[in-house]
mmCIF file of C-alpha atoms in Angstrom:
data_model
loop_
_atom_site.group_PDB
_atom_site.id
_atom_site.type_symbol
_atom_site.label_atom_id
_atom_site.label_comp_id
_atom_site.label_asym_id
_atom_site.label_seq_id
_atom_site.Cartn_x
_atom_site.Cartn_y
_atom_site.Cartn_z
ATOM 1 C CA UNK A 14 47.947 31.491 21.076
ATOM 2 C CA UNK A 15 44.246 32.418 21.184
ATOM 3 C CA UNK A 16 44.403 32.152 24.976
ATOM 4 C CA UNK A 17 46.482 35.323 25.116
ATOM 5 C CA UNK A 18 44.636 38.323 26.510
ATOM 6 C CA UNK A 19 44.128 41.425 24.402
ATOM 7 C CA UNK A 20 46.746 43.212 26.489
ATOM 8 C CA UNK A 21 49.195 40.379 25.739
ATOM 9 C CA UNK A 22 48.495 40.601 22.029
ATOM 10 C CA UNK A 23 48.926 44.380 21.965
ATOM 11 C CA UNK A 24 52.247 44.111 23.786
ATOM 12 C CA UNK A 25 53.277 41.403 21.323
ATOM 13 C CA UNK A 26 52.220 43.544 18.349
ATOM 14 C CA UNK A 27 54.381 46.430 19.521
ATOM 15 C CA UNK A 28 57.468 44.197 19.382
ATOM 16 C CA UNK A 29 57.023 42.696 15.902
ATOM 17 C CA UNK A 30 58.684 45.494 13.939
ATOM 18 C CA UNK A 31 61.849 47.368 14.762
ATOM 19 C CA UNK A 32 60.114 50.695 14.004
ATOM 20 C CA UNK A 33 56.891 51.957 15.549
ATOM 21 C CA UNK A 34 55.989 53.534 12.183
ATOM 22 C CA UNK A 35 57.163 52.075 8.880
ATOM 23 C CA UNK A 36 55.048 53.188 5.929
ATOM 24 C CA UNK A 37 54.676 50.818 2.985
ATOM 25 C CA UNK A 38 52.186 48.350 1.541
ATOM 26 C CA UNK A 39 54.296 45.305 0.646
ATOM 27 C CA UNK A 40 54.208 43.697 4.105
ATOM 28 C CA UNK A 41 50.469 44.189 4.603
ATOM 29 C CA UNK A 42 49.662 43.087 1.076
ATOM 30 C CA UNK A 43 51.634 39.864 1.502
ATOM 31 C CA UNK A 44 49.924 38.953 4.780
ATOM 32 C CA UNK A 45 46.500 39.924 3.413
ATOM 33 C CA UNK A 46 47.076 37.514 0.526
ATOM 34 C CA UNK A 47 48.079 34.777 2.972
ATOM 35 C CA UNK A 48 44.896 35.415 4.922
ATOM 36 C CA UNK A 49 42.827 35.105 1.727
ATOM 37 C CA UNK A 50 41.342 38.584 2.120
ATOM 38 C CA UNK A 51 38.309 39.185 -0.113
ATOM 39 C CA UNK A 52 36.126 42.255 -0.430
ATOM 40 C CA UNK A 53 32.417 41.460 -0.511
ATOM 41 C CA UNK A 54 30.811 44.846 0.176
ATOM 42 C CA UNK A 55 31.462 48.527 -0.611
ATOM 43 C CA UNK A 56 34.520 50.059 1.073
ATOM 44 C CA UNK A 57 34.968 53.759 1.842
ATOM 45 C CA UNK A 58 38.448 55.108 2.663
ATOM 46 C CA UNK A 59 38.689 58.373 4.616
ATOM 47 C CA UNK A 60 41.939 60.341 4.794
ATOM 48 C CA UNK A 61 43.009 63.897 5.541
ATOM 49 C CA UNK A 62 44.933 65.834 8.170
ATOM 50 C CA UNK A 63 41.932 66.862 10.269
ATOM 51 C CA UNK A 64 38.249 65.958 10.135
ATOM 52 C CA UNK A 65 38.693 62.245 9.421
ATOM 53 C CA UNK A 66 37.115 61.121 12.667
ATOM 54 C CA UNK A 67 34.073 63.371 12.299
ATOM 55 C CA UNK A 68 33.598 62.307 8.678
ATOM 56 C CA UNK A 69 33.763 58.618 9.610
ATOM 57 C CA UNK A 70 31.340 59.130 12.498
ATOM 58 C CA UNK A 71 28.775 60.851 10.268
ATOM 59 C CA UNK A 72 29.101 58.203 7.567
ATOM 60 C CA UNK A 73 28.537 55.480 10.150
ATOM 61 C CA UNK A 74 25.576 57.251 11.766
ATOM 62 C CA UNK A 75 23.760 57.948 8.485
ATOM 63 C CA UNK A 76 24.347 54.491 7.005
ATOM 64 C CA UNK A 77 23.193 52.832 10.218
ATOM 65 C CA UNK A 78 20.085 55.029 10.255
ATOM 66 C CA UNK A 79 19.434 53.785 6.712
ATOM 67 C CA UNK A 80 19.399 50.219 8.025
ATOM 68 C CA UNK A 81 22.804 49.015 6.856
ATOM 69 C CA UNK A 82 25.222 46.879 8.856
ATOM 70 C CA UNK A 83 28.331 49.052 9.090
ATOM 71 C CA UNK A 84 31.928 48.213 9.989
ATOM 72 C CA UNK A 85 34.091 51.148 11.109
ATOM 73 C CA UNK A 86 37.854 51.177 11.713
ATOM 74 C CA UNK A 87 39.430 54.312 13.202
ATOM 75 C CA UNK A 88 42.558 55.301 15.105
ATOM 76 C CA UNK A 89 43.947 56.140 17.535
ATOM 77 C CA UNK A 90 41.769 55.143 20.469
ATOM 78 C CA UNK A 91 41.225 57.313 23.527
ATOM 79 C CA UNK A 92 40.707 54.787 26.336
ATOM 80 C CA UNK A 93 40.255 51.211 25.012
ATOM 81 C CA UNK A 94 41.822 49.602 21.950
ATOM 82 C CA UNK A 95 38.431 48.081 21.106
ATOM 83 C CA UNK A 96 37.166 51.605 20.291
ATOM 84 C CA UNK A 97 39.040 51.299 16.995
ATOM 85 C CA UNK A 98 36.783 48.571 15.570
ATOM 86 C CA UNK A 99 33.008 48.953 15.610
ATOM 87 C CA UNK A 100 30.299 46.781 14.138
ATOM 88 C CA UNK A 101 26.920 48.468 13.898
ATOM 89 C CA UNK A 102 27.983 51.003 16.495
ATOM 90 C CA UNK A 103 29.255 48.468 19.042
ATOM 91 C CA UNK A 104 32.909 48.008 19.921
ATOM 92 C CA UNK A 105 34.437 44.683 18.927
ATOM 93 C CA UNK A 106 34.732 42.122 21.708
ATOM 94 C CA UNK A 107 38.182 41.380 23.083
ATOM 95 C CA UNK A 108 37.634 37.694 22.276
ATOM 96 C CA UNK A 109 36.965 38.374 18.582
ATOM 97 C CA UNK A 110 39.975 40.666 18.411
ATOM 98 C CA UNK A 111 42.274 38.112 20.061
ATOM 99 C CA UNK A 112 41.124 35.507 17.556
ATOM 100 C CA UNK A 113 41.918 37.898 14.694
ATOM 101 C CA UNK A 114 45.394 38.648 16.100
ATOM 102 C CA UNK A 115 46.099 34.910 16.317
ATOM 103 C CA UNK A 116 45.040 34.402 12.679
ATOM 104 C CA UNK A 117 47.318 37.216 11.536
ATOM 105 C CA UNK A 118 50.262 35.929 13.547
ATOM 106 C CA UNK A 119 49.822 32.497 11.985
ATOM 107 C CA UNK A 120 49.556 33.896 8.445
ATOM 108 C CA UNK A 121 52.406 36.403 8.558
ATOM 109 C CA UNK A 122 55.222 33.854 8.842
ATOM 110 C CA UNK A 123 58.480 35.801 9.009
ATOM 111 C CA UNK A 124 56.956 39.054 7.757
ATOM 112 C CA UNK A 125 57.402 41.780 10.396
ATOM 113 C CA UNK A 126 54.316 43.968 10.771
ATOM 114 C CA UNK A 127 53.959 47.220 12.675
ATOM 115 C CA UNK A 128 51.415 47.706 15.451
ATOM 116 C CA UNK A 129 49.126 49.657 13.112
ATOM 117 C CA UNK A 130 49.456 47.111 10.306
ATOM 118 C CA UNK A 131 48.491 44.244 12.612
ATOM 119 C CA UNK A 132 45.551 46.265 13.926
ATOM 120 C CA UNK A 133 44.361 47.078 10.417
ATOM 121 C CA UNK A 134 44.414 43.444 9.316
ATOM 122 C CA UNK A 135 42.736 42.427 12.582
ATOM 123 C CA UNK A 136 39.915 44.863 11.898
ATOM 124 C CA UNK A 137 39.437 43.374 8.444
ATOM 125 C CA UNK A 138 39.383 39.831 9.836
ATOM 126 C CA UNK A 139 36.674 40.847 12.293
ATOM 127 C CA UNK A 140 34.684 42.566 9.547
ATOM 128 C CA UNK A 141 34.975 39.576 7.207
ATOM 129 C CA UNK A 142 33.037 37.433 9.704
ATOM 130 C CA UNK A 143 30.298 39.968 10.387
ATOM 131 C CA UNK A 144 28.038 39.996 7.283
ATOM 132 C CA UNK A 145 28.457 43.724 6.693
ATOM 133 C CA UNK A 146 26.822 45.914 4.066
ATOM 134 C CA UNK A 147 29.572 48.555 4.038
ATOM 135 C CA UNK A 148 33.024 49.094 5.578
ATOM 136 C CA UNK A 149 34.524 52.482 6.489
ATOM 137 C CA UNK A 150 38.303 52.617 6.970
ATOM 138 C CA UNK A 151 40.081 55.671 8.387
ATOM 139 C CA UNK A 152 43.633 56.275 7.170
ATOM 140 C CA UNK A 153 46.170 56.296 9.983
ATOM 141 C CA UNK A 154 48.795 58.543 8.396
ATOM 142 C CA UNK A 155 49.101 59.981 4.906
ATOM 143 C CA UNK A 156 47.319 57.627 2.566
ATOM 144 C CA UNK A 157 49.474 56.358 -0.294
ATOM 145 C CA UNK A 158 51.559 54.075 1.926
ATOM 146 C CA UNK A 159 49.126 53.632 4.817
ATOM 147 C CA UNK A 160 48.064 50.080 5.676
ATOM 148 C CA UNK A 161 44.358 50.653 4.911
ATOM 149 C CA UNK A 162 45.306 51.490 1.320
ATOM 150 C CA UNK A 163 45.818 47.803 0.532
ATOM 151 C CA UNK A 164 42.035 47.578 0.294
ATOM 152 C CA UNK A 165 40.247 48.759 -2.825
ATOM 153 C CA UNK A 166 37.843 51.622 -2.105
ATOM 154 C CA UNK A 167 34.565 52.095 -3.900
ATOM 155 C CA UNK A 168 34.824 55.737 -2.821
ATOM 156 C CA UNK A 169 37.628 57.737 -1.203
ATOM 157 C CA UNK A 170 37.375 60.933 0.852
ATOM 158 C CA UNK A 171 40.151 63.386 1.670
ATOM 159 C CA UNK A 172 39.184 66.040 4.199
ATOM 160 C CA UNK A 173 41.445 69.008 4.958
ATOM 161 C CA UNK A 174 45.135 68.929 4.031
ATOM 162 C CA UNK A 175 47.495 70.653 6.462
ATOM 163 C CA UNK A 176 51.057 70.383 7.742
ATOM 164 C CA UNK A 177 51.511 67.430 10.097
ATOM 165 C CA UNK A 178 53.708 64.319 10.375
ATOM 166 C CA UNK A 179 56.387 66.125 8.385
ATOM 167 C CA UNK A 180 59.029 63.440 9.123
ATOM 168 C CA UNK A 181 57.002 60.969 7.073
ATOM 169 C CA UNK A 182 54.812 62.927 4.653
ATOM 170 C CA UNK A 183 56.808 66.000 3.630
ATOM 171 C CA UNK A 184 57.076 69.566 4.766
ATOM 172 C CA UNK A 185 54.680 71.309 2.351
ATOM 173 C CA UNK A 186 50.956 71.022 1.625
ATOM 174 C CA UNK A 187 51.801 69.963 -1.921
ATOM 175 C CA UNK A 188 53.934 67.048 -0.728
ATOM 176 C CA UNK A 189 51.364 66.030 1.882
ATOM 177 C CA UNK A 190 48.485 66.449 -0.588
ATOM 178 C CA UNK A 191 50.132 63.957 -2.932
ATOM 179 C CA UNK A 192 50.373 61.420 -0.114
ATOM 180 C CA UNK A 193 46.715 61.940 0.808
ATOM 181 C CA UNK A 194 45.652 61.544 -2.840
ATOM 182 C CA UNK A 195 47.211 58.086 -2.860
ATOM 183 C CA UNK A 196 43.882 56.628 -1.665
ATOM 184 C CA UNK A 197 42.165 57.695 -4.918
ATOM 185 C CA UNK A 198 41.556 55.073 -7.605
ATOM 186 C CA UNK A 199 41.078 55.225 -11.382
ATOM 187 C CA UNK A 200 37.436 55.672 -12.422
ATOM 188 C CA UNK A 201 36.307 55.671 -8.775
ATOM 189 C CA UNK A 202 34.759 58.613 -6.878
ATOM 190 C CA UNK A 203 37.362 60.766 -5.113
ATOM 191 C CA UNK A 204 35.894 63.363 -2.740
ATOM 192 C CA UNK A 205 37.894 66.310 -1.370
ATOM 193 C CA UNK A 206 36.342 68.734 1.125
ATOM 194 C CA UNK A 207 39.365 71.021 1.444
ATOM 195 C CA UNK A 208 38.230 74.439 0.136
ATOM 196 C CA UNK A 209 41.757 75.027 -1.160
ATOM 197 C CA UNK A 210 43.001 71.603 -2.260
ATOM 198 C CA UNK A 211 46.706 71.228 -3.065
ATOM 199 C CA UNK A 212 47.409 71.190 -6.769
ATOM 200 C CA UNK A 213 49.295 67.917 -6.259
ATOM 201 C CA UNK A 214 46.070 66.243 -5.138
ATOM 202 C CA UNK A 215 44.076 67.569 -8.076
ATOM 203 C CA UNK A 216 46.834 66.659 -10.531
ATOM 204 C CA UNK A 217 47.189 63.116 -9.208
ATOM 205 C CA UNK A 218 43.442 62.518 -9.445
ATOM 206 C CA UNK A 219 43.479 63.770 -13.014
ATOM 207 C CA UNK A 220 46.507 61.630 -13.985
ATOM 208 C CA UNK A 221 44.980 58.372 -12.740
ATOM 209 C CA UNK A 222 41.505 59.164 -14.073
ATOM 210 C CA UNK A 223 39.725 59.342 -10.718
ATOM 211 C CA UNK A 224 36.239 60.839 -10.574
ATOM 212 C CA UNK A 225 37.367 63.846 -8.530
ATOM 213 C CA UNK A 226 34.634 65.856 -6.774
ATOM 214 C CA UNK A 227 35.718 69.101 -5.129
ATOM 215 C CA UNK A 228 33.774 71.209 -2.680
ATOM 216 C CA UNK A 229 32.753 74.484 -4.288
ATOM 217 C CA UNK A 230 32.923 72.964 -7.758
ATOM 218 C CA UNK A 231 31.077 69.628 -7.666
ATOM 219 C CA UNK A 232 29.216 69.924 -4.373
ATOM 220 C CA UNK A 233 28.467 72.668 -1.876
ATOM 221 C CA UNK A 234 26.343 73.662 1.087
ATOM 222 C CA UNK A 235 24.474 76.665 2.407
ATOM 223 C CA UNK A 236 22.551 77.286 5.586
ATOM 224 C CA UNK A 237 20.883 79.628 8.009
ATOM 225 C CA UNK A 238 20.569 79.451 11.774
ATOM 226 C CA UNK A 239 17.939 76.710 11.708
ATOM 227 C CA UNK A 240 18.913 74.343 8.893
ATOM 228 C CA UNK A 241 21.253 73.736 5.971
ATOM 229 C CA UNK A 242 21.164 72.258 2.484
ATOM 230 C CA UNK A 243 23.534 70.177 0.362
ATOM 231 C CA UNK A 244 23.887 70.523 -3.400
ATOM 232 C CA UNK A 245 25.608 67.735 -5.301
ATOM 233 C CA UNK A 246 26.129 66.877 -8.936
ATOM 234 C CA UNK A 247 22.819 65.082 -9.274
ATOM 235 C CA UNK A 248 21.342 65.026 -5.771
ATOM 236 C CA UNK A 249 20.248 67.796 -3.421
ATOM 237 C CA UNK A 250 19.444 67.383 0.278
ATOM 238 C CA UNK A 251 17.331 70.186 1.734
ATOM 239 C CA UNK A 252 16.092 71.211 5.188
ATOM 240 C CA UNK A 253 18.793 69.283 7.051
ATOM 241 C CA UNK A 254 19.445 69.469 10.772
ATOM 242 C CA UNK A 255 22.900 70.635 11.758
ATOM 243 C CA UNK A 256 25.218 67.776 12.784
ATOM 244 C CA UNK A 257 25.163 66.962 16.488
ATOM 245 C CA UNK A 258 28.954 67.320 16.423
ATOM 246 C CA UNK A 259 29.890 70.841 17.471
ATOM 247 C CA UNK A 260 32.196 73.088 15.475
ATOM 248 C CA UNK A 261 32.163 75.536 12.619
ATOM 249 C CA UNK A 262 33.885 73.112 10.229
ATOM 250 C CA UNK A 263 31.401 70.261 10.550
ATOM 251 C CA UNK A 264 29.382 71.274 7.485
ATOM 252 C CA UNK A 265 32.523 70.751 5.387
ATOM 253 C CA UNK A 266 32.751 67.208 6.753
ATOM 254 C CA UNK A 267 29.013 66.584 6.436
ATOM 255 C CA UNK A 268 29.059 67.791 2.826
ATOM 256 C CA UNK A 269 31.867 65.363 1.973
ATOM 257 C CA UNK A 270 29.820 62.578 3.530
ATOM 258 C CA UNK A 271 26.754 63.424 1.442
ATOM 259 C CA UNK A 272 28.895 63.752 -1.690
ATOM 260 C CA UNK A 273 30.285 60.275 -1.054
ATOM 261 C CA UNK A 274 26.834 58.817 -0.442
ATOM 262 C CA UNK A 275 25.644 60.438 -3.682
ATOM 263 C CA UNK A 276 28.262 58.431 -5.584
ATOM 264 C CA UNK A 277 27.181 55.179 -3.921
ATOM 265 C CA UNK A 278 23.433 55.731 -4.236
ATOM 266 C CA UNK A 279 22.946 52.813 -6.625
ATOM 267 C CA UNK A 280 24.475 50.351 -4.126
ATOM 268 C CA UNK A 281 23.667 52.049 -0.812
ATOM 269 C CA UNK A 282 20.569 54.195 -1.254
ATOM 270 C CA UNK A 283 19.959 56.507 1.715
ATOM 271 C CA UNK A 284 16.703 58.338 2.403
ATOM 272 C CA UNK A 285 16.380 61.949 3.520
ATOM 273 C CA UNK A 286 15.050 60.697 6.859
ATOM 274 C CA UNK A 287 18.169 58.576 7.389
ATOM 275 C CA UNK A 288 20.400 61.579 6.640
ATOM 276 C CA UNK A 289 18.502 63.737 9.119
ATOM 277 C CA UNK A 290 18.465 61.048 11.795
ATOM 278 C CA UNK A 291 22.149 60.236 11.371
ATOM 279 C CA UNK A 292 23.238 63.861 11.630
ATOM 280 C CA UNK A 293 21.038 64.431 14.680
ATOM 281 C CA UNK A 294 22.427 61.481 16.623
ATOM 282 C CA UNK A 295 26.081 61.287 15.570
ATOM 283 C CA UNK A 296 28.564 61.205 18.448
ATOM 284 C CA UNK A 297 32.355 61.431 18.598
ATOM 285 C CA UNK A 298 34.265 61.589 21.845
ATOM 286 C CA UNK A 299 36.936 64.246 22.223
ATOM 287 C CA UNK A 300 36.016 66.452 19.246
ATOM 288 C CA UNK A 301 34.894 69.773 20.712
ATOM 289 C CA UNK A 302 33.095 67.744 23.351
ATOM 290 C CA UNK A 303 31.438 69.987 25.937
ATOM 291 C CA UNK A 304 30.996 68.284 29.298
ATOM 292 C CA UNK A 305 27.927 69.002 31.420
ATOM 293 C CA UNK A 306 28.285 71.184 34.502
ATOM 294 C CA UNK A 307 30.000 74.426 35.467
ATOM 295 C CA UNK A 308 32.472 75.740 34.681
ATOM 296 C CA UNK A 309 32.189 74.643 31.051
ATOM 297 C CA UNK A 310 34.848 72.057 30.143
ATOM 298 C CA UNK A 311 35.695 71.455 26.472
ATOM 299 C CA UNK A 312 37.660 68.376 25.360
ATOM 300 C CA UNK A 313 39.311 68.493 21.949
ATOM 301 C CA UNK A 314 42.062 66.313 20.467
ATOM 302 C CA UNK A 315 43.275 69.251 18.314
ATOM 303 C CA UNK A 316 47.058 68.935 18.023
ATOM 304 C CA UNK A 317 48.293 70.853 14.953
ATOM 305 C CA UNK A 318 47.909 74.414 13.624
ATOM 306 C CA UNK A 319 44.847 73.735 11.476
ATOM 307 C CA UNK A 320 42.855 71.905 14.147
ATOM 308 C CA UNK A 321 43.860 74.238 16.979
ATOM 309 C CA UNK A 322 42.942 77.211 14.783
ATOM 310 C CA UNK A 323 39.487 75.659 14.329
ATOM 311 C CA UNK A 324 39.271 75.091 18.081
ATOM 312 C CA UNK A 325 40.011 78.777 18.667
ATOM 313 C CA UNK A 326 37.204 79.735 16.279
ATOM 314 C CA UNK A 327 34.802 77.318 17.937
ATOM 315 C CA UNK A 328 35.620 78.695 21.393
ATOM 316 C CA UNK A 329 34.936 82.232 20.206
ATOM 317 C CA UNK A 330 31.571 81.085 18.826
ATOM 318 C CA UNK A 331 30.526 79.876 22.279
ATOM 319 C CA UNK A 332 30.061 83.450 23.375
ATOM 320 C CA UNK A 333 31.392 85.364 26.345
ATOM 321 C CA UNK A 334 33.088 83.831 29.375
ATOM 322 C CA UNK A 335 34.864 85.963 31.996
ATOM 323 C CA UNK A 336 38.035 83.831 31.935
ATOM 324 C CA UNK A 337 39.270 80.985 29.734
ATOM 325 C CA UNK A 338 41.697 78.373 31.049
ATOM 326 C CA UNK A 339 43.716 76.127 28.733
ATOM 327 C CA UNK A 340 44.837 72.691 29.937
ATOM 328 C CA UNK A 341 47.429 71.734 27.327
ATOM 329 C CA UNK A 342 49.673 68.715 26.753
ATOM 330 C CA UNK A 343 51.526 68.259 23.461
ATOM 331 C CA UNK A 344 54.065 66.033 21.738
ATOM 332 C CA UNK A 345 57.555 67.240 20.900
ATOM 333 C CA UNK A 346 57.247 66.498 17.159
ATOM 334 C CA UNK A 347 54.291 68.853 16.709
ATOM 335 C CA UNK A 348 54.415 72.522 15.700
ATOM 336 C CA UNK A 349 53.727 73.712 19.230
ATOM 337 C CA UNK A 350 54.602 77.364 18.711
ATOM 338 C CA UNK A 351 52.666 77.635 15.433
ATOM 339 C CA UNK A 352 49.663 75.898 16.967
ATOM 340 C CA UNK A 353 49.530 77.862 20.211
ATOM 341 C CA UNK A 354 49.946 81.195 18.440
ATOM 342 C CA UNK A 355 46.551 80.618 16.794
ATOM 343 C CA UNK A 356 44.685 80.298 20.093
ATOM 344 C CA UNK A 357 46.832 82.434 22.378
ATOM 345 C CA UNK A 358 44.560 85.475 22.420
ATOM 346 C CA UNK A 359 41.520 83.326 23.326
ATOM 347 C CA UNK A 360 43.113 82.125 26.595
ATOM 348 C CA UNK A 361 43.694 83.959 29.882
ATOM 349 C CA UNK A 362 45.378 81.234 31.958
ATOM 350 C CA UNK A 363 47.548 78.275 30.918
ATOM 351 C CA UNK A 364 48.113 74.906 32.579
ATOM 352 C CA UNK A 365 51.138 73.307 30.857
ATOM 353 C CA UNK A 366 50.894 69.548 31.401
ATOM 354 C CA UNK A 367 53.541 66.846 31.049
ATOM 355 C CA UNK A 368 52.811 63.969 28.676
ATOM 356 C CA UNK A 369 54.410 60.511 29.007
ATOM 357 C CA UNK A 370 56.600 58.652 26.539
ATOM 358 C CA UNK A 371 59.622 59.641 24.486
ATOM 359 C CA UNK A 372 57.594 62.062 22.349
ATOM 360 C CA UNK A 373 55.759 63.720 25.229
ATOM 361 C CA UNK A 374 56.824 67.244 26.224
ATOM 362 C CA UNK A 375 57.384 67.910 29.903
ATOM 363 C CA UNK A 376 55.325 70.658 31.485
ATOM 364 C CA UNK A 377 58.422 72.838 31.806
ATOM 365 C CA UNK A 378 59.398 72.339 28.164
ATOM 366 C CA UNK A 379 55.838 73.098 27.060
ATOM 367 C CA UNK A 380 55.775 76.227 29.221
ATOM 368 C CA UNK A 381 58.887 77.448 27.415
ATOM 369 C CA UNK A 382 57.164 76.835 24.076
ATOM 370 C CA UNK A 383 54.105 78.754 25.264
ATOM 371 C CA UNK A 384 56.270 81.736 26.140
ATOM 372 C CA UNK A 385 57.966 81.448 22.742
ATOM 373 C CA UNK A 386 54.513 81.571 21.149
ATOM 374 C CA UNK A 387 53.902 84.862 22.957
ATOM 375 C CA UNK A 388 51.051 83.887 25.261
ATOM 376 C CA UNK A 389 49.960 86.784 27.447
ATOM 377 C CA UNK A 390 48.355 84.897 30.332
ATOM 378 C CA UNK A 391 49.973 83.256 33.333
ATOM 379 C CA UNK A 392 51.466 79.768 32.963
ATOM 380 C CA UNK A 393 51.335 77.043 35.614
ATOM 381 C CA UNK A 394 53.149 73.708 35.165
ATOM 382 C CA UNK A 395 51.296 70.485 36.063
ATOM 383 C CA UNK A 396 52.304 66.820 36.269
ATOM 384 C CA UNK A 397 49.686 65.692 33.748
ATOM 385 C CA UNK A 398 46.388 66.603 32.078
ATOM 386 C CA UNK A 399 44.181 65.334 34.903
ATOM 387 C CA UNK A 400 46.196 67.314 37.436
ATOM 388 C CA UNK A 401 45.945 70.316 35.116
ATOM 389 C CA UNK A 402 42.178 70.030 34.803
ATOM 390 C CA UNK A 403 41.766 69.651 38.560
ATOM 391 C CA UNK A 404 43.896 72.733 39.119
ATOM 392 C CA UNK A 405 41.928 74.714 36.530
ATOM 393 C CA UNK A 406 38.679 73.744 38.252
ATOM 394 C CA UNK A 407 40.098 74.932 41.577
ATOM 395 C CA UNK A 408 40.934 78.319 40.076
ATOM 396 C CA UNK A 409 37.961 78.863 37.752
ATOM 397 C CA UNK A 410 34.652 80.488 38.627
ATOM 398 C CA UNK A 411 31.335 78.861 37.570
ATOM 399 C CA UNK A 412 30.920 81.135 34.511
ATOM 400 C CA UNK A 413 34.465 80.583 33.248
ATOM 401 C CA UNK A 414 35.436 77.892 30.735
ATOM 402 C CA UNK A 415 38.246 75.351 30.494
ATOM 403 C CA UNK A 416 39.611 73.953 27.210
ATOM 404 C CA UNK A 417 41.559 70.681 27.354
ATOM 405 C CA UNK A 418 43.519 70.061 24.149
ATOM 406 C CA UNK A 419 46.868 69.432 22.435
ATOM 407 C CA UNK A 420 46.950 65.655 21.882
ATOM 408 C CA UNK A 421 44.898 62.475 21.930
ATOM 409 C CA UNK A 422 46.961 61.590 25.012
ATOM 410 C CA UNK A 423 45.811 64.757 26.763
ATOM 411 C CA UNK A 424 42.130 64.045 26.257
ATOM 412 C CA UNK A 425 42.578 60.325 26.933
ATOM 413 C CA UNK A 426 44.134 61.014 30.333
ATOM 414 C CA UNK A 427 41.208 63.209 31.358
ATOM 415 C CA UNK A 428 38.596 60.758 30.064
ATOM 416 C CA UNK A 429 40.145 57.812 31.869
ATOM 417 C CA UNK A 430 40.428 59.642 35.171
ATOM 418 C CA UNK A 431 36.891 61.017 34.958
ATOM 419 C CA UNK A 432 35.245 57.766 33.880
ATOM 420 C CA UNK A 433 33.254 59.651 31.235
ATOM 421 C CA UNK A 434 34.085 57.335 28.343
#
């Protein structure tokens, strides 16, 4: 079984459960017990609708700068599956991952696991053999019933809470907030960086006796054009460099990171120099990523109203450009009209791109949604994101800008074709 290639194992994993997504902890918990899973170092869980990836990246960068061996599990990937599992900043080898898949397949018996559940357990198997000082796990969807929630966090972080994945998590912020709060634990630090947290999240933390820390109440930040400062319950961090990740919302994420590290200071002390170095060097592909060259090309995996609204704000903060082109591909189960309406006035020309798979919108269907959202610019239909970007580059002048967004699949297609990842 170990002789299977990673591609073979991933194809196999996709066929092990009748549903692509099936939330619940019983299956993962049973297989984890069969594997003899033990936790030997601090674990940080990171959930939220948007901002999870940036928060995980900053945690990893700062902890590595402090000299710790860090395991990081994130999803989805953009180009290679191995992006999901990193040890000290390096992607896991395909050989180690294949070995982990074989161990899980042997341990699961007749228990059907989803693709994400197998991947989560595989990440843990890899981490368990790597002598780590700390493990960071990003929630895939929701929190309460997500596979990573079988592990016991020493600290949990919930970033922003917005409407997304309504078929699984609920249709209101209160319902979704409750699901996100499911990663909190009694008497353990529970960080929330949403400036307006759902009451359901606050209530759940209170009911279970979590040590809830809210931005604006228990920690905060302030800054000028050169530097910023963090104020926590018992620890301040002054004269900090702005995170290398672009975007107006990154100080919210950075503040949650520092609040979490404050709670773990007795086990994972981090110096001011490590904080500064980590923030200066943090990288995250596809999050308001500005490519070199002209015209300016921005890649962003924004795919729901909250994240696309932030993208619109970030584009406006870039300053003047004569024309802005949008290369967009989106999935049919997203709030396309609500999302596009938030960025419509920032865009002059639209390239509506087809995405593959049963959930992917065709370019024509997306163009109809754009018109429904009331976009004022012209709309051109393209076969895919790469074709859309090439067409935008043909039309744009050197001082114009091009924003590529709408889905992880949209950005992934462009990255793969350009060889930039």
